[in-house]
């Protein structure tokens, strides 16, 4: 719950970076844990599992160690682990998006581009979190005005501007910016280039 205290307000702000990369030891342990899970699952789905139930433990270990299809069963289990990780990632990405993270942050966490994150988790970013200052920004410059707003579905910022010479332009529909400052700067370039009032570009 958010009681409006400085602690909660600070907690709800996105921190960049939001993590530190796993150490080599942490990655090695994770790999070992995943391999153990896959090996256990592989033992359960192995087509010979029932055939060797009555084999003495020592002989069973030997059979397990030499049978090539036992390793194929483990490989199939690892594919199930990947599918489970992808499913879990989609849920976590959605949770992050509903708490104010955008596609730039989701992509960075998954080590992919913002565009790739949008394709991987469409709809994950669907709400604006006021705590992250994603409210629209309106400003006047060079005799014109611009509005910068956050597009949650795109996971980025967009702009539309009316220059002093009454020309109107907006960012292309397929283009968004990672920050409101970047979008405002692009709008500012347009305003600066159209400061005359006779319809000509300055």
PDB file of C-alpha atoms in Angstrom:
ATOM      1  CA  UNK A   1       0.000   0.000   0.000  1.00  0.00           C
ATOM      2  CA  UNK A   2       1.108   3.584  -0.588  1.00  0.00           C
ATOM      3  CA  UNK A   3       0.565   5.832   2.440  1.00  0.00           C
ATOM      4  CA  UNK A   4       2.032   8.883   0.706  1.00  0.00           C
ATOM      5  CA  UNK A   5       5.136   8.924   2.876  1.00  0.00           C
ATOM      6  CA  UNK A   6       8.536   9.882   1.415  1.00  0.00           C
ATOM      7  CA  UNK A   7       9.624   6.255   1.861  1.00  0.00           C
ATOM      8  CA  UNK A   8       6.808   4.936  -0.341  1.00  0.00           C
ATOM      9  CA  UNK A   9       7.161   7.722  -2.886  1.00  0.00           C
ATOM     10  CA  UNK A  10      10.849   6.934  -3.252  1.00  0.00           C
ATOM     11  CA  UNK A  11      10.202   3.194  -3.384  1.00  0.00           C
ATOM     12  CA  UNK A  12       7.772   3.589  -6.283  1.00  0.00           C
ATOM     13  CA  UNK A  13      10.264   5.466  -8.433  1.00  0.00           C
ATOM     14  CA  UNK A  14      12.057   3.405 -11.055  1.00  0.00           C
ATOM     15  CA  UNK A  15      15.707   3.031 -10.155  1.00  0.00           C
ATOM     16  CA  UNK A  16      18.262   2.916 -12.955  1.00  0.00           C
ATOM     17  CA  UNK A  17      19.931   0.537 -12.963  1.00  0.00           C
ATOM     18  CA  UNK A  18      17.348  -1.656 -11.251  1.00  0.00           C
ATOM     19  CA  UNK A  19      19.767  -4.529 -10.711  1.00  0.00           C
ATOM     20  CA  UNK A  20      23.386  -5.579 -10.732  1.00  0.00           C
ATOM     21  CA  UNK A  21      24.442  -8.352 -13.079  1.00  0.00           C
ATOM     22  CA  UNK A  22      24.780 -11.806 -11.493  1.00  0.00           C
ATOM     23  CA  UNK A  23      28.292 -12.688 -10.441  1.00  0.00           C
ATOM     24  CA  UNK A  24      30.052 -15.627 -12.064  1.00  0.00           C
ATOM     25  CA  UNK A  25      29.455 -17.681  -8.920  1.00  0.00           C
ATOM     26  CA  UNK A  26      25.751 -16.820  -8.909  1.00  0.00           C
ATOM     27  CA  UNK A  27      25.444 -17.725 -12.587  1.00  0.00           C
ATOM     28  CA  UNK A  28      27.267 -21.017 -12.038  1.00  0.00           C
ATOM     29  CA  UNK A  29      24.952 -21.917  -9.160  1.00  0.00           C
ATOM     30  CA  UNK A  30      21.890 -21.030 -11.211  1.00  0.00           C
ATOM     31  CA  UNK A  31      23.119 -23.202 -14.077  1.00  0.00           C
ATOM     32  CA  UNK A  32      23.720 -26.101 -11.685  1.00  0.00           C
ATOM     33  CA  UNK A  33      20.263 -25.668 -10.130  1.00  0.00           C
ATOM     34  CA  UNK A  34      18.595 -25.634 -13.535  1.00  0.00           C
ATOM     35  CA  UNK A  35      20.533 -28.708 -14.643  1.00  0.00           C
ATOM     36  CA  UNK A  36      19.459 -30.503 -11.475  1.00  0.00           C
ATOM     37  CA  UNK A  37      15.818 -29.638 -12.080  1.00  0.00           C
ATOM     38  CA  UNK A  38      16.050 -30.763 -15.697  1.00  0.00           C
ATOM     39  CA  UNK A  39      17.789 -34.011 -14.702  1.00  0.00           C
ATOM     40  CA  UNK A  40      15.056 -34.794 -12.179  1.00  0.00           C
ATOM     41  CA  UNK A  41      12.312 -34.016 -14.690  1.00  0.00           C
ATOM     42  CA  UNK A  42      14.161 -35.996 -17.339  1.00  0.00           C
ATOM     43  CA  UNK A  43      14.122 -39.020 -15.034  1.00  0.00           C
ATOM     44  CA  UNK A  44      10.344 -38.701 -14.729  1.00  0.00           C
ATOM     45  CA  UNK A  45       9.642 -38.372 -18.460  1.00  0.00           C
ATOM     46  CA  UNK A  46      12.268 -40.860 -19.672  1.00  0.00           C
ATOM     47  CA  UNK A  47      10.551 -43.568 -21.702  1.00  0.00           C
ATOM     48  CA  UNK A  48      12.547 -46.273 -19.889  1.00  0.00           C
ATOM     49  CA  UNK A  49      11.688 -45.008 -16.413  1.00  0.00           C
ATOM     50  CA  UNK A  50       9.202 -47.781 -15.657  1.00  0.00           C
ATOM     51  CA  UNK A  51      11.418 -50.483 -17.194  1.00  0.00           C
ATOM     52  CA  UNK A  52      14.231 -49.945 -14.720  1.00  0.00           C
ATOM     53  CA  UNK A  53      12.149 -49.457 -11.564  1.00  0.00           C
ATOM     54  CA  UNK A  54      12.956 -52.982 -10.341  1.00  0.00           C
ATOM     55  CA  UNK A  55      16.631 -52.835 -11.328  1.00  0.00           C
ATOM     56  CA  UNK A  56      19.004 -52.693  -8.323  1.00  0.00           C
ATOM     57  CA  UNK A  57      20.060 -49.103  -7.556  1.00  0.00           C
ATOM     58  CA  UNK A  58      23.714 -49.605  -8.513  1.00  0.00           C
ATOM     59  CA  UNK A  59      22.812 -51.163 -11.840  1.00  0.00           C
ATOM     60  CA  UNK A  60      20.160 -48.498 -12.382  1.00  0.00           C
ATOM     61  CA  UNK A  61      22.794 -45.787 -11.975  1.00  0.00           C
ATOM     62  CA  UNK A  62      24.982 -47.498 -14.561  1.00  0.00           C
ATOM     63  CA  UNK A  63      22.092 -47.841 -16.991  1.00  0.00           C
ATOM     64  CA  UNK A  64      21.168 -44.222 -16.466  1.00  0.00           C
ATOM     65  CA  UNK A  65      24.759 -43.089 -17.042  1.00  0.00           C
ATOM     66  CA  UNK A  66      25.194 -44.970 -20.312  1.00  0.00           C
ATOM     67  CA  UNK A  67      21.798 -44.857 -21.980  1.00  0.00           C
ATOM     68  CA  UNK A  68      21.884 -42.164 -24.686  1.00  0.00           C
ATOM     69  CA  UNK A  69      18.131 -41.641 -24.588  1.00  0.00           C
ATOM     70  CA  UNK A  70      18.393 -40.697 -20.903  1.00  0.00           C
ATOM     71  CA  UNK A  71      20.296 -37.604 -21.974  1.00  0.00           C
ATOM     72  CA  UNK A  72      17.727 -36.907 -24.668  1.00  0.00           C
ATOM     73  CA  UNK A  73      15.033 -37.004 -21.992  1.00  0.00           C
ATOM     74  CA  UNK A  74      17.019 -34.470 -19.975  1.00  0.00           C
ATOM     75  CA  UNK A  75      17.407 -32.292 -23.058  1.00  0.00           C
ATOM     76  CA  UNK A  76      13.643 -32.391 -23.553  1.00  0.00           C
ATOM     77  CA  UNK A  77      13.266 -31.406 -19.911  1.00  0.00           C
ATOM     78  CA  UNK A  78      15.569 -28.438 -20.491  1.00  0.00           C
ATOM     79  CA  UNK A  79      13.278 -27.308 -23.291  1.00  0.00           C
ATOM     80  CA  UNK A  80      10.422 -27.439 -20.785  1.00  0.00           C
ATOM     81  CA  UNK A  81      12.544 -25.320 -18.435  1.00  0.00           C
ATOM     82  CA  UNK A  82      12.987 -22.742 -21.225  1.00  0.00           C
ATOM     83  CA  UNK A  83       9.249 -22.682 -21.901  1.00  0.00           C
ATOM     84  CA  UNK A  84       8.587 -22.234 -18.189  1.00  0.00           C
ATOM     85  CA  UNK A  85      11.129 -19.395 -18.013  1.00  0.00           C
ATOM     86  CA  UNK A  86       9.539 -17.656 -21.018  1.00  0.00           C
ATOM     87  CA  UNK A  87       6.091 -17.960 -19.444  1.00  0.00           C
ATOM     88  CA  UNK A  88       7.355 -16.636 -16.118  1.00  0.00           C
ATOM     89  CA  UNK A  89       9.165 -13.780 -17.878  1.00  0.00           C
ATOM     90  CA  UNK A  90       5.950 -12.730 -19.612  1.00  0.00           C
ATOM     91  CA  UNK A  91       4.137 -12.564 -16.272  1.00  0.00           C
ATOM     92  CA  UNK A  92       6.951 -10.627 -14.611  1.00  0.00           C
ATOM     93  CA  UNK A  93       7.247  -8.224 -17.569  1.00  0.00           C
ATOM     94  CA  UNK A  94       3.527  -7.525 -17.295  1.00  0.00           C
ATOM     95  CA  UNK A  95       3.837  -6.897 -13.550  1.00  0.00           C
ATOM     96  CA  UNK A  96       6.735  -4.510 -14.157  1.00  0.00           C
ATOM     97  CA  UNK A  97       4.834  -2.744 -16.930  1.00  0.00           C
ATOM     98  CA  UNK A  98       1.769  -2.287 -14.743  1.00  0.00           C
ATOM     99  CA  UNK A  99       3.971  -0.661 -12.104  1.00  0.00           C
ATOM    100  CA  UNK A 100       5.458   1.962 -14.376  1.00  0.00           C
ATOM    101  CA  UNK A 101       8.272   0.277 -16.293  1.00  0.00           C
ATOM    102  CA  UNK A 102       8.342   0.941 -20.024  1.00  0.00           C
ATOM    103  CA  UNK A 103       9.598  -1.124 -22.920  1.00  0.00           C
ATOM    104  CA  UNK A 104      13.058   0.496 -22.754  1.00  0.00           C
ATOM    105  CA  UNK A 105      13.451  -0.839 -19.199  1.00  0.00           C
ATOM    106  CA  UNK A 106      11.951  -4.250 -20.035  1.00  0.00           C
ATOM    107  CA  UNK A 107      14.279  -4.593 -23.002  1.00  0.00           C
ATOM    108  CA  UNK A 108      17.297  -3.625 -20.963  1.00  0.00           C
ATOM    109  CA  UNK A 109      16.437  -6.205 -18.314  1.00  0.00           C
ATOM    110  CA  UNK A 110      16.097  -8.960 -20.956  1.00  0.00           C
ATOM    111  CA  UNK A 111      19.143  -7.676 -22.892  1.00  0.00           C
ATOM    112  CA  UNK A 112      17.128  -6.892 -26.028  1.00  0.00           C
ATOM    113  CA  UNK A 113      16.027  -3.686 -27.744  1.00  0.00           C
ATOM    114  CA  UNK A 114      12.934  -1.708 -26.807  1.00  0.00           C
ATOM    115  CA  UNK A 115      11.320  -2.745 -30.078  1.00  0.00           C
ATOM    116  CA  UNK A 116      12.087  -6.414 -29.479  1.00  0.00           C
ATOM    117  CA  UNK A 117      10.622  -6.160 -25.979  1.00  0.00           C
ATOM    118  CA  UNK A 118       7.428  -4.671 -27.399  1.00  0.00           C
ATOM    119  CA  UNK A 119       7.157  -7.584 -29.847  1.00  0.00           C
ATOM    120  CA  UNK A 120       7.981 -10.168 -27.179  1.00  0.00           C
ATOM    121  CA  UNK A 121       5.500  -8.860 -24.586  1.00  0.00           C
ATOM    122  CA  UNK A 122       2.770  -6.925 -26.417  1.00  0.00           C
ATOM    123  CA  UNK A 123       0.459  -5.169 -24.009  1.00  0.00           C
ATOM    124  CA  UNK A 124       2.806  -5.575 -21.036  1.00  0.00           C
ATOM    125  CA  UNK A 125       3.057  -1.805 -20.657  1.00  0.00           C
ATOM    126  CA  UNK A 126      -0.518  -0.660 -20.324  1.00  0.00           C
ATOM    127  CA  UNK A 127      -0.778   1.882 -17.539  1.00  0.00           C
ATOM    128  CA  UNK A 128       0.832   5.211 -16.680  1.00  0.00           C
ATOM    129  CA  UNK A 129       2.419   5.349 -13.271  1.00  0.00           C
ATOM    130  CA  UNK A 130       2.183   8.916 -12.007  1.00  0.00           C
ATOM    131  CA  UNK A 131       4.976   8.222  -9.530  1.00  0.00           C
ATOM    132  CA  UNK A 132       7.358   7.913 -12.491  1.00  0.00           C
ATOM    133  CA  UNK A 133       6.454  11.353 -13.872  1.00  0.00           C
ATOM    134  CA  UNK A 134       4.812  10.084 -17.060  1.00  0.00           C
ATOM    135  CA  UNK A 135       2.266  12.888 -17.175  1.00  0.00           C
ATOM    136  CA  UNK A 136       1.993  14.867 -20.459  1.00  0.00           C
ATOM    137  CA  UNK A 137       4.305  17.868 -20.776  1.00  0.00           C
ATOM    138  CA  UNK A 138       3.230  21.091 -22.510  1.00  0.00           C
ATOM    139  CA  UNK A 139       5.711  23.844 -23.311  1.00  0.00           C
ATOM    140  CA  UNK A 140       6.062  26.968 -25.447  1.00  0.00           C
ATOM    141  CA  UNK A 141       9.182  27.831 -27.418  1.00  0.00           C
ATOM    142  CA  UNK A 142      10.139  30.016 -30.413  1.00  0.00           C
ATOM    143  CA  UNK A 143       6.592  31.371 -30.617  1.00  0.00           C
ATOM    144  CA  UNK A 144       5.056  27.923 -30.938  1.00  0.00           C
ATOM    145  CA  UNK A 145       3.961  25.200 -28.568  1.00  0.00           C
ATOM    146  CA  UNK A 146       4.392  21.470 -28.149  1.00  0.00           C
ATOM    147  CA  UNK A 147       2.914  18.633 -26.176  1.00  0.00           C
ATOM    148  CA  UNK A 148       4.930  15.605 -25.145  1.00  0.00           C
ATOM    149  CA  UNK A 149       3.059  12.566 -23.888  1.00  0.00           C
ATOM    150  CA  UNK A 150       3.798   9.021 -22.853  1.00  0.00           C
ATOM    151  CA  UNK A 151       2.335   6.246 -24.984  1.00  0.00           C
ATOM    152  CA  UNK A 152       2.006   3.234 -22.688  1.00  0.00           C
ATOM    153  CA  UNK A 153       1.372   0.713 -25.452  1.00  0.00           C
ATOM    154  CA  UNK A 154       4.505   1.863 -27.264  1.00  0.00           C
ATOM    155  CA  UNK A 155       6.498   2.184 -24.091  1.00  0.00           C
ATOM    156  CA  UNK A 156       7.921   5.561 -25.045  1.00  0.00           C
ATOM    157  CA  UNK A 157       7.365   9.307 -25.465  1.00  0.00           C
ATOM    158  CA  UNK A 158       5.820  11.067 -28.476  1.00  0.00           C
ATOM    159  CA  UNK A 159       5.325  14.714 -29.458  1.00  0.00           C
ATOM    160  CA  UNK A 160       3.071  16.992 -31.467  1.00  0.00           C
ATOM    161  CA  UNK A 161       3.822  20.681 -32.061  1.00  0.00           C
ATOM    162  CA  UNK A 162       2.388  23.802 -33.640  1.00  0.00           C
ATOM    163  CA  UNK A 163       5.064  26.247 -34.750  1.00  0.00           C
ATOM    164  CA  UNK A 164       4.933  30.052 -34.860  1.00  0.00           C
ATOM    165  CA  UNK A 165       4.165  29.872 -38.591  1.00  0.00           C
ATOM    166  CA  UNK A 166       1.190  27.614 -37.763  1.00  0.00           C
ATOM    167  CA  UNK A 167       2.789  24.521 -39.217  1.00  0.00           C
ATOM    168  CA  UNK A 168       1.829  21.402 -37.304  1.00  0.00           C
ATOM    169  CA  UNK A 169       3.967  18.323 -37.056  1.00  0.00           C
ATOM    170  CA  UNK A 170       4.102  15.250 -34.895  1.00  0.00           C
ATOM    171  CA  UNK A 171       6.496  12.387 -34.357  1.00  0.00           C
ATOM    172  CA  UNK A 172       5.887   9.496 -36.775  1.00  0.00           C
ATOM    173  CA  UNK A 173       3.374   6.959 -35.473  1.00  0.00           C
ATOM    174  CA  UNK A 174       6.040   4.242 -35.297  1.00  0.00           C
ATOM    175  CA  UNK A 175       8.570   6.395 -33.445  1.00  0.00           C
ATOM    176  CA  UNK A 176       8.767   6.959 -29.714  1.00  0.00           C
ATOM    177  CA  UNK A 177      11.541   8.299 -27.509  1.00  0.00           C
ATOM    178  CA  UNK A 178      12.986   6.741 -24.390  1.00  0.00           C
ATOM    179  CA  UNK A 179      12.592   9.905 -22.308  1.00  0.00           C
ATOM    180  CA  UNK A 180      10.365  12.983 -22.304  1.00  0.00           C
ATOM    181  CA  UNK A 181      13.504  15.114 -22.676  1.00  0.00           C
ATOM    182  CA  UNK A 182      14.420  13.394 -25.962  1.00  0.00           C
ATOM    183  CA  UNK A 183      10.904  13.886 -27.335  1.00  0.00           C
ATOM    184  CA  UNK A 184      10.866  17.531 -26.220  1.00  0.00           C
ATOM    185  CA  UNK A 185      14.239  18.123 -27.879  1.00  0.00           C
ATOM    186  CA  UNK A 186      12.909  16.751 -31.177  1.00  0.00           C
ATOM    187  CA  UNK A 187       9.839  18.960 -30.917  1.00  0.00           C
ATOM    188  CA  UNK A 188      12.102  21.914 -30.109  1.00  0.00           C
ATOM    189  CA  UNK A 189      14.110  21.372 -33.304  1.00  0.00           C
ATOM    190  CA  UNK A 190      10.889  21.614 -35.326  1.00  0.00           C
ATOM    191  CA  UNK A 191       9.757  24.749 -33.485  1.00  0.00           C
ATOM    192  CA  UNK A 192      13.146  26.402 -33.938  1.00  0.00           C
ATOM    193  CA  UNK A 193      13.078  25.701 -37.679  1.00  0.00           C
ATOM    194  CA  UNK A 194       9.638  27.277 -38.106  1.00  0.00           C
ATOM    195  CA  UNK A 195       9.723  30.590 -36.296  1.00  0.00           C
ATOM    196  CA  UNK A 196       8.451  32.851 -39.104  1.00  0.00           C
ATOM    197  CA  UNK A 197       4.778  33.721 -39.433  1.00  0.00           C
ATOM    198  CA  UNK A 198       4.525  33.884 -43.219  1.00  0.00           C
ATOM    199  CA  UNK A 199       4.458  30.151 -43.814  1.00  0.00           C
ATOM    200  CA  UNK A 200       8.140  29.943 -44.737  1.00  0.00           C
ATOM    201  CA  UNK A 201      10.610  27.854 -42.866  1.00  0.00           C
ATOM    202  CA  UNK A 202      13.219  29.862 -41.077  1.00  0.00           C
TER     203      UNK A 202
END
